[in-house]
């Protein structure tokens, strides 16, 4: 028992656990929110801006009672709204690409909370998942693989191995220092204007202090302080990933058990009714075709309940878990097509991806790299050598040998 506990603690504190899974959910949730913001660009003012039916005064009254965080209530001007909406788009793109992951994760969370708390009645359920995961991602080290940060670190090691050995953490990072100073000045100005509550001001000051301490220890405290800092960061990352896993299980468990209590789910007809609602029938012919077959309606209705209730219990059996995982992803893909809820489905598929096996993710990465390599590889010229053609090795496609992970 002691040996097993020791191995477990060493695994959790020695390196970030589930780096590929954390990268997938980082990319997935950032992509979901980015696509939503881009699709709603023409309607952004009606959803979250000064032209929203949920007026600025109504939102301010609600925020005063529930103390939710949103920067959109700092001003009711259209210019401020446009700035916040644009920054939210840029932060989503930066987090998806893994550029300055810690900073972009913080800005991503601020953008998600600000827009969603401005108009709380907008959304289709997937926004709740993005809302929660945006907070959890802030505590993960989700840029270890498949990110521009990891790619930059790898190129730095390959370009100057000796310097990378002396300074493995890139402490002379001018961009990072400038970003931290700009964030500190902005936070001081906002607090001086009184636009932040005590709780949120304290939270952001803690984040800023931890970022500064992280850099100072990396630069001026090699040895044990730096090692302890890495261990603490890995433990926090592992705790955040565990919370994400538990959260997804709670989502499915509560959804399944609440469905069991509904009479329409008990008699197997629940699917029939949304397929006849105009708001959820982007393809009326397909919806009516599905609802016209009673057996299909019954099987999908009961199958949905069974999969959602059973999934948390299948985590102890890898093979059964993988089968139900595929079934749930297919279910959400079908919801995106038949009910017209693409962003809800993409958010849930991303949440499901935290359970994908590492071997499968690495296999998918390798297939993608090979596909890109075949698409970019130039034609191989031939040189004459004694009358016989001699092939010349084609250069390695740019970027392939530097992919992180």
Short mmCIF file of C-alpha atoms in Angstrom, two decimals:
data_model
loop_
_atom_site.label_atom_id
_atom_site.label_comp_id
_atom_site.label_asym_id
_atom_site.label_seq_id
_atom_site.Cartn_x
_atom_site.Cartn_y
_atom_site.Cartn_z
CA UNK A 1 0.00 0.00 0.00
CA UNK A 2 2.80 2.42 0.91
CA UNK A 3 4.56 1.66 -2.35
CA UNK A 4 1.40 2.24 -4.38
CA UNK A 5 0.72 5.53 -2.62
CA UNK A 6 4.31 6.61 -3.22
CA UNK A 7 4.09 5.80 -6.93
CA UNK A 8 0.80 7.65 -7.17
CA UNK A 9 2.16 10.76 -5.49
CA UNK A 10 5.27 10.66 -7.65
CA UNK A 11 3.15 10.40 -10.78
CA UNK A 12 0.88 13.29 -9.78
CA UNK A 13 3.65 15.62 -8.62
CA UNK A 14 6.42 14.58 -11.00
CA UNK A 15 4.78 15.76 -14.24
CA UNK A 16 1.42 17.05 -15.48
CA UNK A 17 -1.05 14.17 -15.71
CA UNK A 18 -3.19 13.68 -18.82
CA UNK A 19 -1.38 16.32 -20.91
CA UNK A 20 -3.12 15.24 -24.14
CA UNK A 21 -6.57 15.23 -22.57
CA UNK A 22 -6.03 18.70 -21.10
CA UNK A 23 -4.86 19.95 -24.49
CA UNK A 24 -7.95 18.51 -26.19
CA UNK A 25 -10.38 20.18 -23.81
CA UNK A 26 -8.43 23.45 -24.08
CA UNK A 27 -8.72 23.39 -27.85
CA UNK A 28 -12.31 22.16 -27.82
CA UNK A 29 -13.81 24.69 -25.42
CA UNK A 30 -11.87 27.60 -26.89
CA UNK A 31 -12.99 26.56 -30.38
CA UNK A 32 -16.61 26.21 -29.26
CA UNK A 33 -16.72 29.69 -27.77
CA UNK A 34 -14.79 31.19 -30.69
CA UNK A 35 -17.18 29.75 -33.27
CA UNK A 36 -20.17 30.92 -31.25
CA UNK A 37 -18.85 34.48 -31.00
CA UNK A 38 -18.04 34.58 -34.71
CA UNK A 39 -21.43 33.20 -35.72
CA UNK A 40 -23.25 35.70 -33.50
CA UNK A 41 -21.14 38.65 -34.63
CA UNK A 42 -24.03 40.21 -36.61
CA UNK A 43 -26.34 39.78 -33.59
CA UNK A 44 -23.86 40.56 -30.83
CA UNK A 45 -25.55 43.83 -29.85
CA UNK A 46 -28.94 42.15 -29.42
CA UNK A 47 -27.44 39.33 -27.35
CA UNK A 48 -24.98 41.05 -25.03
CA UNK A 49 -24.73 44.70 -26.06
CA UNK A 50 -26.61 47.92 -25.32
CA UNK A 51 -29.38 46.82 -27.69
CA UNK A 52 -30.20 43.66 -25.75
CA UNK A 53 -33.80 43.20 -24.49
CA UNK A 54 -32.17 42.36 -21.15
CA UNK A 55 -31.20 45.98 -20.59
CA UNK A 56 -28.08 47.28 -18.90
CA UNK A 57 -30.07 48.45 -15.87
CA UNK A 58 -31.81 45.08 -15.52
CA UNK A 59 -28.47 43.26 -15.72
CA UNK A 60 -26.95 45.63 -13.18
CA UNK A 61 -29.83 45.00 -10.78
CA UNK A 62 -29.38 41.22 -11.08
CA UNK A 63 -25.60 41.38 -10.65
CA UNK A 64 -26.09 43.45 -7.51
CA UNK A 65 -28.01 40.54 -6.00
CA UNK A 66 -25.97 37.52 -7.17
CA UNK A 67 -22.52 39.22 -7.28
CA UNK A 68 -21.58 37.55 -10.58
CA UNK A 69 -18.58 38.87 -12.50
CA UNK A 70 -18.86 40.79 -15.75
CA UNK A 71 -16.79 43.67 -17.08
CA UNK A 72 -19.61 44.75 -19.41
CA UNK A 73 -21.33 46.50 -16.52
CA UNK A 74 -18.38 48.80 -15.97
CA UNK A 75 -19.78 51.00 -18.73
CA UNK A 76 -22.88 51.04 -20.92
CA UNK A 77 -21.09 52.54 -23.94
CA UNK A 78 -21.04 50.70 -27.24
CA UNK A 79 -17.29 51.23 -27.62
CA UNK A 80 -16.60 49.36 -24.38
CA UNK A 81 -18.87 46.51 -25.45
CA UNK A 82 -17.10 46.20 -28.83
CA UNK A 83 -13.72 46.12 -27.10
CA UNK A 84 -14.79 43.37 -24.71
CA UNK A 85 -16.38 41.29 -27.47
CA UNK A 86 -13.28 41.60 -29.68
CA UNK A 87 -10.91 40.73 -26.83
CA UNK A 88 -13.06 37.68 -26.06
CA UNK A 89 -12.62 36.50 -29.66
CA UNK A 90 -8.86 37.08 -29.59
CA UNK A 91 -8.49 35.34 -26.22
CA UNK A 92 -10.41 32.31 -27.50
CA UNK A 93 -8.17 32.08 -30.55
CA UNK A 94 -5.01 32.45 -28.44
CA UNK A 95 -6.12 29.75 -26.00
CA UNK A 96 -7.07 27.40 -28.82
CA UNK A 97 -3.62 27.81 -30.38
CA UNK A 98 -1.90 27.62 -26.99
CA UNK A 99 -0.19 31.02 -27.20
CA UNK A 100 0.79 32.31 -23.74
CA UNK A 101 -1.57 29.73 -22.30
CA UNK A 102 -1.74 31.07 -18.74
CA UNK A 103 -2.55 34.61 -19.83
CA UNK A 104 -4.94 33.55 -22.59
CA UNK A 105 -6.75 31.18 -20.20
CA UNK A 106 -7.33 34.06 -17.78
CA UNK A 107 -8.59 36.35 -20.56
CA UNK A 108 -10.74 33.51 -21.90
CA UNK A 109 -12.39 33.07 -18.51
CA UNK A 110 -12.97 36.82 -18.19
CA UNK A 111 -14.54 36.94 -21.66
CA UNK A 112 -16.82 33.97 -21.03
CA UNK A 113 -18.02 35.20 -17.63
CA UNK A 114 -18.45 38.78 -18.82
CA UNK A 115 -20.63 37.96 -21.81
CA UNK A 116 -22.68 35.18 -20.27
CA UNK A 117 -23.35 37.04 -17.01
CA UNK A 118 -24.39 40.12 -18.97
CA UNK A 119 -27.37 38.27 -20.46
CA UNK A 120 -28.09 35.23 -18.35
CA UNK A 121 -31.07 34.05 -20.38
CA UNK A 122 -29.06 33.49 -23.57
CA UNK A 123 -27.74 30.02 -24.29
CA UNK A 124 -28.80 26.45 -24.92
CA UNK A 125 -27.15 24.51 -22.11
CA UNK A 126 -23.74 24.25 -23.73
CA UNK A 127 -22.96 27.73 -22.45
CA UNK A 128 -23.22 26.42 -18.88
CA UNK A 129 -20.57 23.81 -19.62
CA UNK A 130 -18.25 26.38 -21.22
CA UNK A 131 -18.88 28.70 -18.26
CA UNK A 132 -17.78 26.09 -15.72
CA UNK A 133 -14.87 24.71 -17.74
CA UNK A 134 -13.48 28.20 -18.41
CA UNK A 135 -12.87 28.50 -14.67
CA UNK A 136 -11.39 25.02 -14.31
CA UNK A 137 -9.01 25.47 -17.26
CA UNK A 138 -7.35 28.34 -15.42
CA UNK A 139 -5.92 25.82 -12.91
CA UNK A 140 -4.61 23.34 -15.48
CA UNK A 141 -1.31 23.20 -17.32
CA UNK A 142 -3.11 22.67 -20.60
CA UNK A 143 -0.35 23.97 -22.86
CA UNK A 144 2.17 21.17 -22.33
CA UNK A 145 1.45 19.63 -25.76
CA UNK A 146 -0.24 20.73 -28.98
CA UNK A 147 0.36 24.41 -28.29
CA UNK A 148 2.47 27.25 -29.59
CA UNK A 149 4.05 27.46 -26.14
CA UNK A 150 5.28 23.88 -26.36
CA UNK A 151 6.43 24.42 -29.92
CA UNK A 152 8.35 27.55 -28.95
CA UNK A 153 10.05 25.72 -26.07
CA UNK A 154 11.02 22.82 -28.30
CA UNK A 155 12.45 25.09 -30.99
CA UNK A 156 14.40 26.94 -28.33
CA UNK A 157 15.96 23.69 -27.11
CA UNK A 158 16.84 22.63 -30.64
CA UNK A 159 18.23 26.03 -31.61
CA UNK A 160 20.50 26.54 -28.59
CA UNK A 161 20.75 23.39 -26.39
CA UNK A 162 23.39 24.91 -24.08
CA UNK A 163 21.39 28.03 -23.33
CA UNK A 164 18.24 25.95 -22.88
CA UNK A 165 20.12 23.75 -20.39
CA UNK A 166 21.22 26.81 -18.40
CA UNK A 167 17.78 28.44 -18.53
CA UNK A 168 15.22 25.65 -19.11
CA UNK A 169 12.27 27.89 -18.23
CA UNK A 170 13.02 30.83 -20.56
CA UNK A 171 13.20 33.33 -17.71
CA UNK A 172 14.35 36.13 -20.02
CA UNK A 173 10.88 36.29 -21.53
CA UNK A 174 10.30 39.93 -22.41
CA UNK A 175 6.78 39.38 -23.73
CA UNK A 176 5.75 37.62 -20.53
CA UNK A 177 7.15 40.38 -18.31
CA UNK A 178 5.48 43.12 -20.37
CA UNK A 179 2.17 41.23 -20.23
CA UNK A 180 2.41 40.88 -16.45
CA UNK A 181 3.21 44.58 -15.96
CA UNK A 182 0.32 45.59 -18.23
CA UNK A 183 -2.03 43.33 -16.29
CA UNK A 184 -0.86 44.77 -12.96
CA UNK A 185 -1.38 48.36 -14.14
CA UNK A 186 -4.83 47.53 -15.52
CA UNK A 187 -5.87 45.82 -12.28
CA UNK A 188 -4.70 48.79 -10.18
CA UNK A 189 -6.65 51.22 -12.37
CA UNK A 190 -9.84 49.13 -12.22
CA UNK A 191 -9.61 48.79 -8.43
CA UNK A 192 -8.99 52.53 -8.09
CA UNK A 193 -12.17 53.21 -10.05
CA UNK A 194 -14.11 50.87 -7.75
CA UNK A 195 -15.38 48.61 -10.54
CA UNK A 196 -14.34 45.33 -8.87
CA UNK A 197 -15.86 43.75 -5.80
CA UNK A 198 -13.59 42.75 -2.94
CA UNK A 199 -13.83 39.06 -3.83
CA UNK A 200 -12.91 39.43 -7.49
CA UNK A 201 -10.22 42.02 -6.78
CA UNK A 202 -8.63 39.65 -4.26
CA UNK A 203 -8.86 36.73 -6.71
CA UNK A 204 -7.13 38.66 -9.50
CA UNK A 205 -4.46 39.98 -7.14
CA UNK A 206 -3.74 36.41 -6.04
CA UNK A 207 -3.44 35.28 -9.65
CA UNK A 208 -1.12 38.19 -10.44
CA UNK A 209 1.03 37.52 -7.37
CA UNK A 210 1.33 33.82 -8.18
CA UNK A 211 2.41 34.62 -11.72
CA UNK A 212 5.07 36.97 -10.43
CA UNK A 213 6.25 34.46 -7.82
CA UNK A 214 6.39 31.76 -10.49
CA UNK A 215 8.73 33.88 -12.61
CA UNK A 216 10.90 34.97 -9.68
CA UNK A 217 11.45 31.42 -8.44
CA UNK A 218 12.28 30.20 -11.91
CA UNK A 219 14.81 32.96 -12.45
CA UNK A 220 16.43 33.42 -9.05
CA UNK A 221 15.79 30.24 -7.04
CA UNK A 222 17.10 27.15 -8.86
CA UNK A 223 17.20 23.87 -7.05
CA UNK A 224 14.72 22.90 -4.35
CA UNK A 225 12.44 26.01 -4.47
CA UNK A 226 11.99 25.58 -8.21
CA UNK A 227 11.38 21.84 -7.84
CA UNK A 228 8.79 22.40 -5.10
CA UNK A 229 7.05 25.00 -7.27
CA UNK A 230 6.82 22.53 -10.16
CA UNK A 231 5.43 19.86 -7.86
CA UNK A 232 2.76 22.20 -6.50
CA UNK A 233 1.78 23.26 -10.03
CA UNK A 234 1.49 19.62 -11.11
CA UNK A 235 -0.64 18.75 -8.07
CA UNK A 236 -2.99 21.70 -8.75
CA UNK A 237 -3.22 20.61 -12.39
CA UNK A 238 -4.08 17.05 -11.37
CA UNK A 239 -6.73 18.33 -8.95
CA UNK A 240 -8.30 20.48 -11.67
CA UNK A 241 -8.39 17.56 -14.12
CA UNK A 242 -10.02 15.40 -11.45
CA UNK A 243 -12.64 18.09 -10.85
CA UNK A 244 -13.36 18.24 -14.59
CA UNK A 245 -13.82 14.46 -14.70
CA UNK A 246 -16.15 14.52 -11.70
CA UNK A 247 -18.08 17.45 -13.19
CA UNK A 248 -18.73 15.58 -16.43
CA UNK A 249 -19.90 12.53 -14.47
CA UNK A 250 -22.27 14.73 -12.45
CA UNK A 251 -23.67 16.24 -15.65
CA UNK A 252 -24.55 12.85 -17.08
CA UNK A 253 -25.69 11.32 -13.81
CA UNK A 254 -28.07 14.15 -12.93
CA UNK A 255 -29.37 14.36 -16.52
CA UNK A 256 -30.06 10.62 -16.57
CA UNK A 257 -31.71 10.42 -13.16
CA UNK A 258 -33.91 13.45 -13.82
CA UNK A 259 -35.01 11.86 -17.10
CA UNK A 260 -36.03 8.70 -15.27
CA UNK A 261 -38.47 10.76 -13.22
CA UNK A 262 -40.23 12.13 -16.31
CA UNK A 263 -43.32 10.33 -17.59
CA UNK A 264 -42.42 10.89 -21.25
CA UNK A 265 -39.03 9.27 -20.71
CA UNK A 266 -40.65 6.40 -18.84
CA UNK A 267 -43.07 5.57 -21.66
CA UNK A 268 -40.37 6.03 -24.35
CA UNK A 269 -41.92 8.96 -26.24
CA UNK A 270 -39.75 11.89 -25.04
CA UNK A 271 -37.85 12.19 -28.33
CA UNK A 272 -41.07 12.61 -30.31
CA UNK A 273 -41.93 16.06 -28.96
CA UNK A 274 -38.75 18.10 -29.66
CA UNK A 275 -38.73 16.68 -33.20
CA UNK A 276 -42.01 18.56 -33.79
CA UNK A 277 -40.94 21.93 -32.35
CA UNK A 278 -40.16 24.54 -34.98
CA UNK A 279 -37.23 25.91 -32.97
CA UNK A 280 -35.54 22.49 -32.97
CA UNK A 281 -36.21 21.24 -36.50
CA UNK A 282 -33.61 22.67 -38.88
CA UNK A 283 -34.33 19.70 -41.19
CA UNK A 284 -38.10 19.12 -40.93
CA UNK A 285 -38.09 16.19 -43.33
CA UNK A 286 -35.43 14.36 -41.31
CA UNK A 287 -37.15 15.13 -37.98
CA UNK A 288 -40.53 13.92 -39.22
CA UNK A 289 -38.98 10.80 -40.69
CA UNK A 290 -37.41 9.89 -37.35
CA UNK A 291 -40.52 10.67 -35.31
CA UNK A 292 -42.76 8.66 -37.63
CA UNK A 293 -41.13 5.39 -36.54
CA UNK A 294 -42.26 4.50 -33.01
CA UNK A 295 -39.59 1.84 -32.55
CA UNK A 296 -36.79 4.28 -33.40
CA UNK A 297 -38.21 6.89 -31.02
CA UNK A 298 -38.48 4.35 -28.20
CA UNK A 299 -34.97 2.92 -28.73
CA UNK A 300 -33.30 6.36 -28.82
CA UNK A 301 -35.28 7.57 -25.79
CA UNK A 302 -34.45 4.56 -23.61
CA UNK A 303 -30.90 4.37 -24.98
CA UNK A 304 -30.22 7.98 -24.00
CA UNK A 305 -31.31 7.36 -20.43
CA UNK A 306 -29.37 4.11 -20.13
CA UNK A 307 -26.14 5.60 -21.48
CA UNK A 308 -26.30 8.70 -19.26
CA UNK A 309 -27.11 6.81 -16.07
CA UNK A 310 -24.60 4.03 -16.69
CA UNK A 311 -21.63 6.07 -17.90
CA UNK A 312 -20.20 7.15 -14.48
CA UNK A 313 -20.19 3.51 -13.37
CA UNK A 314 -18.32 2.32 -16.47
CA UNK A 315 -15.18 4.30 -15.62
CA UNK A 316 -13.93 1.24 -13.76
CA UNK A 317 -13.99 -0.83 -16.96
CA UNK A 318 -11.97 0.70 -19.78
CA UNK A 319 -13.52 -1.25 -22.63
CA UNK A 320 -17.12 -0.60 -21.62
CA UNK A 321 -16.29 3.04 -20.95
CA UNK A 322 -14.85 3.49 -24.43
CA UNK A 323 -17.93 1.94 -26.03
CA UNK A 324 -20.31 4.23 -24.15
CA UNK A 325 -18.02 7.19 -24.85
CA UNK A 326 -18.37 6.62 -28.58
CA UNK A 327 -22.13 6.24 -28.16
CA UNK A 328 -22.40 9.55 -26.29
CA UNK A 329 -20.30 11.42 -28.85
CA UNK A 330 -22.44 10.03 -31.66
CA UNK A 331 -25.55 11.05 -29.72
CA UNK A 332 -24.32 14.63 -29.40
CA UNK A 333 -23.38 14.73 -33.08
CA UNK A 334 -26.92 13.60 -33.91
CA UNK A 335 -28.34 16.31 -31.63
CA UNK A 336 -26.30 18.92 -33.49
CA UNK A 337 -27.81 17.82 -36.82
CA UNK A 338 -31.40 16.90 -35.93
CA UNK A 339 -32.12 19.52 -33.24
CA UNK A 340 -29.90 22.33 -34.54
CA UNK A 341 -27.75 22.68 -31.40
CA UNK A 342 -24.18 22.60 -32.77
CA UNK A 343 -22.48 24.54 -29.98
CA UNK A 344 -24.15 22.56 -27.22
CA UNK A 345 -23.07 19.35 -28.93
CA UNK A 346 -19.52 20.57 -29.52
CA UNK A 347 -19.21 21.60 -25.86
CA UNK A 348 -20.43 18.20 -24.66
CA UNK A 349 -18.21 16.29 -27.10
CA UNK A 350 -15.26 18.31 -25.80
CA UNK A 351 -16.22 17.46 -22.21
CA UNK A 352 -16.43 13.78 -23.19
CA UNK A 353 -12.94 14.00 -24.70
CA UNK A 354 -11.38 14.16 -21.23
CA UNK A 355 -12.02 10.38 -21.05
CA UNK A 356 -10.35 9.55 -24.38
CA UNK A 357 -7.38 7.16 -24.04
CA UNK A 358 -3.93 8.67 -24.43
CA UNK A 359 -3.01 6.01 -26.97
CA UNK A 360 -5.89 7.02 -29.21
CA UNK A 361 -5.03 10.72 -28.98
CA UNK A 362 -1.41 10.07 -29.90
CA UNK A 363 -2.51 7.80 -32.74
CA UNK A 364 -4.82 10.55 -34.05
CA UNK A 365 -1.96 13.05 -33.76
CA UNK A 366 0.35 10.79 -35.77
CA UNK A 367 -2.28 10.29 -38.49
CA UNK A 368 -2.82 14.03 -38.74
CA UNK A 369 0.91 14.73 -38.98
CA UNK A 370 1.29 12.10 -41.72
CA UNK A 371 -1.64 13.56 -43.65
CA UNK A 372 -0.12 17.04 -43.44
CA UNK A 373 3.27 15.63 -44.44
CA UNK A 374 1.85 13.96 -47.54
CA UNK A 375 0.03 17.13 -48.49
CA UNK A 376 3.12 19.37 -48.14
CA UNK A 377 5.87 17.05 -49.42
CA UNK A 378 7.28 18.38 -52.72
CA UNK A 379 7.99 16.25 -55.73
CA UNK A 380 11.34 14.40 -55.48
CA UNK A 381 13.70 15.52 -58.25
CA UNK A 382 16.16 13.12 -59.84
CA UNK A 383 19.86 13.60 -60.62
CA UNK A 384 21.87 11.72 -63.19
CA UNK A 385 24.69 9.56 -61.91
CA UNK A 386 26.35 7.58 -64.63
CA UNK A 387 23.25 7.56 -66.78
CA UNK A 388 21.04 6.26 -63.95
CA UNK A 389 18.54 8.43 -62.11
CA UNK A 390 19.40 8.93 -58.49
CA UNK A 391 16.64 10.25 -56.21
CA UNK A 392 17.41 13.16 -53.96
CA UNK A 393 15.92 12.97 -50.49
CA UNK A 394 13.13 15.46 -50.10
CA UNK A 395 13.51 17.98 -47.30
CA UNK A 396 11.51 17.49 -44.19
CA UNK A 397 8.23 19.39 -44.45
CA UNK A 398 8.49 22.64 -42.52
CA UNK A 399 6.98 22.46 -39.09
CA UNK A 400 6.46 18.67 -38.95
CA UNK A 401 9.63 17.95 -37.01
CA UNK A 402 8.78 20.65 -34.52
CA UNK A 403 5.28 19.58 -33.61
CA UNK A 404 5.04 19.40 -29.82
CA UNK A 405 4.46 16.14 -28.06
#
